Amino acid sequence: MQESELRLQLKQAIEEDDFALAETYFAQLKKQGFTQEDVAFCYMMGTWYRQLDMLKKAEITLQQGLLLDHNEGLLHFELAVVYDVAGNLKAAREHYERALVLIPEFIDGRYCLAKLEQQEGNNDRAAKLFCEIIDLIPVDLNMYIRLAVELSEMGLKDEAIQLYYIVLLSEPDNGSLYSNLGVEFAELGEYASAEFCHKYALALEEDNGDLWYNAACTYTLMNEPMMAFYALEKAISLEEENKFFAANDGELVGLHHYDRFWQLVGEERK
C-alpha cells in the first residue's frame, strides 16, 4: 500500500474509533518510515495508547513524534501525562514545562503541572500556577470551581471564596456555589456566613441532597446536632448513597456518639 493511501486509511480508522485497525496501519506506516507529516499520527496514537493504559507504547510513540518535531508542545504535554501516570515525576515536570514554553497559554498543561507541584508538596508553586489560569481564561464555571476546590484543599480559603464570588456574578441562582461557599466559611469558623449560604442554597435547590449534606457537615461543626440530623436525614432521603459517605466522613464525627447517627447510616456503632 502506498504511503499516501496508508495515511488516508489510518486517518479513517482513527476517525471511526477502530483501534485495532488504526494500530495495524500505524505499524505499517512506521515500517515504511515516518515523515514530518506523521507527527499528528504519533500524537493521536500515543494519546490512544495512554488512554488504554499501554504506557510503554505511548511513551515510545510520543518520543518518535518528538524526533520528527521536538517543538510540538502537545507531544511534550502528552508525554508528560504518560510519565506522570507512570510515577516518573521528574520526567513529567520536564515535559510539562517544555510544553508551557512552547504553548504559553496552555491551560491543561498549567493545570497538570500545578497538580504535580501539589503532589510533591510545593503548594506555593501550585497556587501560583492555579492563579495564572484564572488570569488566562474568562469566567468559566467548571474550571473556576475546580480551581476553588484546589485552592481550598491547599488551605487558601480566602482565594477560594473570592473565586466562588466571581462565579456567582455569572451564576447568581446556582445553589451548589452557595453551598460550597458555606463549606468554606464553616472551615474558617465563620459560622453565621456559612449558615446563611447554606440556607440560601437550599432556598434555591431544596431537593438537592448534596446541599443538605453540606449543611449537615456545617451544623455538626457548629455543634448543632438537632439541625445537623435534620439536614443529614434530608440528604439521605434525597440521595441514599449519602449514608455511605456520612459513615466515613470526618466532618460528622461530632454525631458519632448518638445512636441516631448509626441508625441513619445503617451501620453498627463504632
Coordinates of C-alpha atoms in Angstrom, one line a residue:
M1 CA 0.0 0.0 0.0
Q2 CA 1.4 3.4 -1.0
E3 CA 2.2 5.8 1.9
S4 CA -0.5 8.3 0.8
E5 CA -3.2 5.7 0.8
L6 CA -1.9 4.2 4.1
R7 CA -2.2 7.6 5.7
L8 CA -5.8 8.0 4.5
Q9 CA -6.7 4.6 5.8
L10 CA -5.1 5.4 9.2
K11 CA -6.9 8.7 9.4
Q12 CA -10.2 7.0 8.7
A13 CA -9.6 4.2 11.2
I14 CA -8.9 6.9 13.9
E15 CA -12.0 8.8 13.0
E16 CA -14.1 5.6 13.2
D17 CA -12.5 4.8 16.6
D18 CA -11.2 1.5 15.3
F19 CA -8.2 1.0 17.5
A20 CA -7.1 -2.4 16.2
L21 CA -7.2 -1.3 12.6
A22 CA -5.5 2.0 13.4
E23 CA -2.7 0.3 15.2
T24 CA -2.2 -2.1 12.2
Y25 CA -2.0 0.8 9.7
F26 CA 0.3 2.8 12.1
A27 CA 2.7 -0.1 12.4
Q28 CA 2.8 -0.4 8.6
L29 CA 3.5 3.3 8.3
K30 CA 6.3 3.0 10.9
K31 CA 7.9 0.3 8.8
Q32 CA 7.9 2.4 5.7
G33 CA 9.4 5.3 7.6
F34 CA 7.7 8.3 9.3
T35 CA 7.9 11.7 7.7
Q36 CA 7.2 15.2 9.1
E37 CA 3.5 14.9 8.3
D38 CA 3.2 11.9 10.6
V39 CA 3.7 14.0 13.8
A40 CA -0.1 14.2 14.2
F41 CA -0.5 10.4 13.9
C42 CA 2.2 9.9 16.6
Y43 CA 0.3 12.2 18.9
M44 CA -3.1 10.6 18.3
M45 CA -1.8 7.1 18.6
G46 CA 0.3 8.0 21.7
T47 CA -2.7 9.5 23.3
W48 CA -4.8 6.5 22.5
Y49 CA -2.2 4.1 24.0
R50 CA -2.1 6.2 27.1
Q51 CA -5.9 6.2 27.5
L52 CA -5.8 2.4 27.2
D53 CA -3.1 2.2 29.9
M54 CA -0.5 1.0 27.4
L55 CA 2.1 3.4 28.8
K56 CA 5.3 1.9 27.3
K57 CA 3.8 2.0 23.8
A58 CA 2.5 5.5 24.5
E59 CA 6.0 6.7 25.6
I60 CA 7.8 5.2 22.5
T61 CA 5.2 6.6 20.1
L62 CA 5.3 10.1 21.5
Q63 CA 9.1 10.1 21.6
Q64 CA 9.0 9.1 17.9
G65 CA 6.8 12.1 17.3
L66 CA 9.3 14.4 19.1
L67 CA 12.1 13.0 16.9
L68 CA 10.1 14.4 14.0
D69 CA 9.3 17.7 15.7
H70 CA 10.8 18.5 19.0
N71 CA 8.9 21.8 19.2
E72 CA 5.4 20.3 19.2
G73 CA 4.0 21.3 22.5
L74 CA 1.1 18.9 22.5
L75 CA 3.6 16.0 22.2
H76 CA 5.5 17.2 25.2
F77 CA 2.3 17.6 27.2
E78 CA 1.0 14.1 26.3
L79 CA 4.4 12.5 27.1
A80 CA 4.4 14.4 30.4
V81 CA 1.0 12.9 31.2
V82 CA 2.4 9.4 30.5
Y83 CA 5.3 9.9 32.8
D84 CA 3.0 11.5 35.4
V85 CA 0.7 8.4 35.4
A86 CA 3.8 6.1 35.5
G87 CA 5.1 7.9 38.5
N88 CA 8.2 9.4 36.8
L89 CA 7.6 12.9 38.1
K90 CA 11.0 14.3 37.2
A91 CA 10.4 13.5 33.5
A92 CA 6.8 14.6 33.7
R93 CA 7.9 18.0 35.1
E94 CA 10.5 18.4 32.3
H95 CA 7.9 17.9 29.6
Y96 CA 5.1 19.9 31.2
E97 CA 7.5 22.8 31.5
R98 CA 8.6 22.4 27.9
A99 CA 5.0 22.3 26.7
L100 CA 4.3 25.6 28.5
V101 CA 7.4 27.2 26.9
L102 CA 6.0 26.2 23.5
I103 CA 2.4 27.0 24.3
P104 CA 2.5 29.7 27.0
E105 CA -1.3 30.0 27.4
F106 CA -1.9 26.2 27.6
I107 CA -4.5 25.8 30.3
D108 CA -4.4 22.0 30.6
G109 CA -0.6 22.0 30.8
R110 CA -0.5 24.6 33.5
Y111 CA -3.2 22.7 35.5
C112 CA -1.4 19.4 35.3
L113 CA 1.9 21.0 36.3
A114 CA 0.1 22.6 39.2
K115 CA -1.2 19.2 40.3
L116 CA 2.3 17.8 40.1
E117 CA 3.6 20.6 42.2
Q118 CA 0.8 19.9 44.7
Q119 CA 1.6 16.2 44.7
E120 CA 5.2 17.0 45.6
G121 CA 4.2 19.4 48.4
N122 CA 5.1 22.6 46.5
N123 CA 1.9 24.4 47.4
D124 CA 3.2 27.9 46.7
R125 CA 4.2 26.9 43.2
A126 CA 0.9 25.1 42.7
A127 CA -1.1 28.1 43.9
K128 CA 0.8 30.4 41.6
L129 CA 0.0 28.2 38.6
F130 CA -3.6 27.9 39.5
C131 CA -3.9 31.7 39.8
E132 CA -2.2 32.1 36.4
I133 CA -5.0 30.0 34.9
I134 CA -7.5 32.4 36.4
D135 CA -5.7 35.3 34.7
L136 CA -5.6 33.5 31.3
I137 CA -9.3 32.5 30.9
P138 CA -12.6 34.3 31.1
V139 CA -15.0 33.2 33.8
D140 CA -15.6 29.5 33.3
L141 CA -18.0 27.9 35.8
N142 CA -16.5 24.4 35.8
M143 CA -12.9 25.5 35.7
Y144 CA -13.3 28.1 38.4
I145 CA -15.0 25.6 40.7
R146 CA -12.2 23.1 40.1
L147 CA -9.6 25.8 40.9
A148 CA -11.5 26.9 44.0
V149 CA -11.6 23.3 45.3
E150 CA -7.8 23.0 44.6
L151 CA -7.0 26.3 46.4
S152 CA -9.3 25.3 49.3
E153 CA -7.5 22.0 49.7
M154 CA -4.2 23.8 50.0
G155 CA -5.6 26.0 52.8
L156 CA -6.1 29.0 50.6
K157 CA -9.6 29.6 51.8
D158 CA -9.8 33.3 51.1
E159 CA -8.7 32.8 47.5
A160 CA -11.2 30.0 47.0
I161 CA -14.0 32.2 48.4
Q162 CA -13.1 35.0 46.0
L163 CA -13.4 32.6 43.1
Y164 CA -16.8 31.4 44.2
Y165 CA -18.0 35.0 44.4
I166 CA -16.7 35.7 40.9
V167 CA -18.6 32.8 39.5
L168 CA -21.7 33.8 41.4
L169 CA -21.8 37.0 39.4
S170 CA -22.4 34.9 36.3
E171 CA -24.5 32.2 38.1
P172 CA -26.5 34.0 40.8
D173 CA -29.1 31.2 41.1
N174 CA -26.6 28.3 41.4
G175 CA -27.3 26.7 44.8
S176 CA -24.2 24.5 44.6
L177 CA -22.0 27.5 44.6
Y178 CA -23.6 29.0 47.7
S179 CA -23.3 25.6 49.4
N180 CA -19.6 25.4 48.5
L181 CA -19.2 28.9 50.0
G182 CA -21.0 27.7 53.1
V183 CA -18.4 24.9 53.4
E184 CA -15.5 27.3 53.0
F185 CA -16.9 29.8 55.7
A186 CA -17.6 26.9 58.1
E187 CA -14.0 25.7 57.8
L188 CA -12.9 29.2 58.6
G189 CA -15.1 29.2 61.7
E190 CA -17.3 32.0 60.2
Y191 CA -20.5 30.1 61.1
A192 CA -23.0 32.9 60.6
S193 CA -21.9 33.4 57.0
A194 CA -21.8 29.6 56.5
E195 CA -25.3 29.1 57.7
F196 CA -26.6 32.0 55.6
C197 CA -25.0 30.5 52.5
H198 CA -26.5 27.0 53.2
K199 CA -29.9 28.4 53.8
Y200 CA -29.8 30.5 50.6
A201 CA -28.5 27.4 48.6
L202 CA -31.4 25.3 49.9
A203 CA -33.9 28.0 49.1
L204 CA -32.7 27.7 45.5
E205 CA -32.4 23.9 45.3
E206 CA -34.4 22.3 48.2
D207 CA -34.4 18.9 46.5
N208 CA -30.6 18.7 46.2
G209 CA -29.3 16.0 48.6
D210 CA -25.7 17.2 48.3
L211 CA -26.6 20.7 49.5
W212 CA -28.4 19.2 52.6
Y213 CA -25.3 17.0 53.2
N214 CA -23.0 20.1 53.2
A215 CA -25.4 21.8 55.6
A216 CA -25.3 18.8 57.9
C217 CA -21.5 19.0 58.0
T218 CA -21.6 22.7 58.8
Y219 CA -24.2 22.2 61.6
T220 CA -22.0 19.5 63.1
L221 CA -19.0 21.8 63.2
M222 CA -21.3 24.4 64.8
N223 CA -22.2 21.8 67.5
E224 CA -25.9 22.0 66.5
P225 CA -26.7 18.3 66.4
M226 CA -30.5 18.7 66.0
M227 CA -30.0 20.8 62.9
A228 CA -27.3 18.5 61.7
F229 CA -29.5 15.4 62.0
Y230 CA -32.4 17.2 60.2
A231 CA -30.1 18.1 57.3
L232 CA -28.5 14.7 57.2
E233 CA -31.9 12.9 57.2
K234 CA -32.9 15.1 54.3
A235 CA -29.7 14.4 52.4
I236 CA -30.1 10.6 52.8
S237 CA -33.8 10.6 51.9
L238 CA -33.0 12.5 48.7
E239 CA -29.8 10.5 47.8
E240 CA -29.4 7.3 49.7
E241 CA -25.7 7.0 48.8
N242 CA -25.1 9.9 51.2
K243 CA -25.4 7.4 54.1
F244 CA -22.3 5.7 52.9
F245 CA -20.4 9.0 52.7
A246 CA -21.7 10.0 56.1
A247 CA -20.4 6.8 57.8
N248 CA -16.8 7.7 56.8
D249 CA -16.9 11.5 56.9
G250 CA -14.6 13.0 59.5
E251 CA -16.6 16.2 59.5
L252 CA -19.5 14.3 61.0
V253 CA -17.5 12.7 63.8
G254 CA -19.4 15.0 66.2
L255 CA -22.5 12.9 65.6
H256 CA -20.9 9.5 66.2
H257 CA -21.9 9.3 69.9
Y258 CA -25.6 9.5 69.0
D259 CA -27.3 6.2 68.3
R260 CA -29.5 8.1 65.8
F261 CA -26.4 8.6 63.6
W262 CA -25.7 4.9 63.3
Q263 CA -29.3 4.1 62.6
L264 CA -29.3 6.7 59.8
V265 CA -26.2 5.3 58.1
G266 CA -27.3 1.7 58.7
E267 CA -24.1 0.6 60.4
E268 CA -23.1 -0.8 63.8
R269 CA -21.8 1.8 66.3
K270 CA -18.0 2.1 66.1

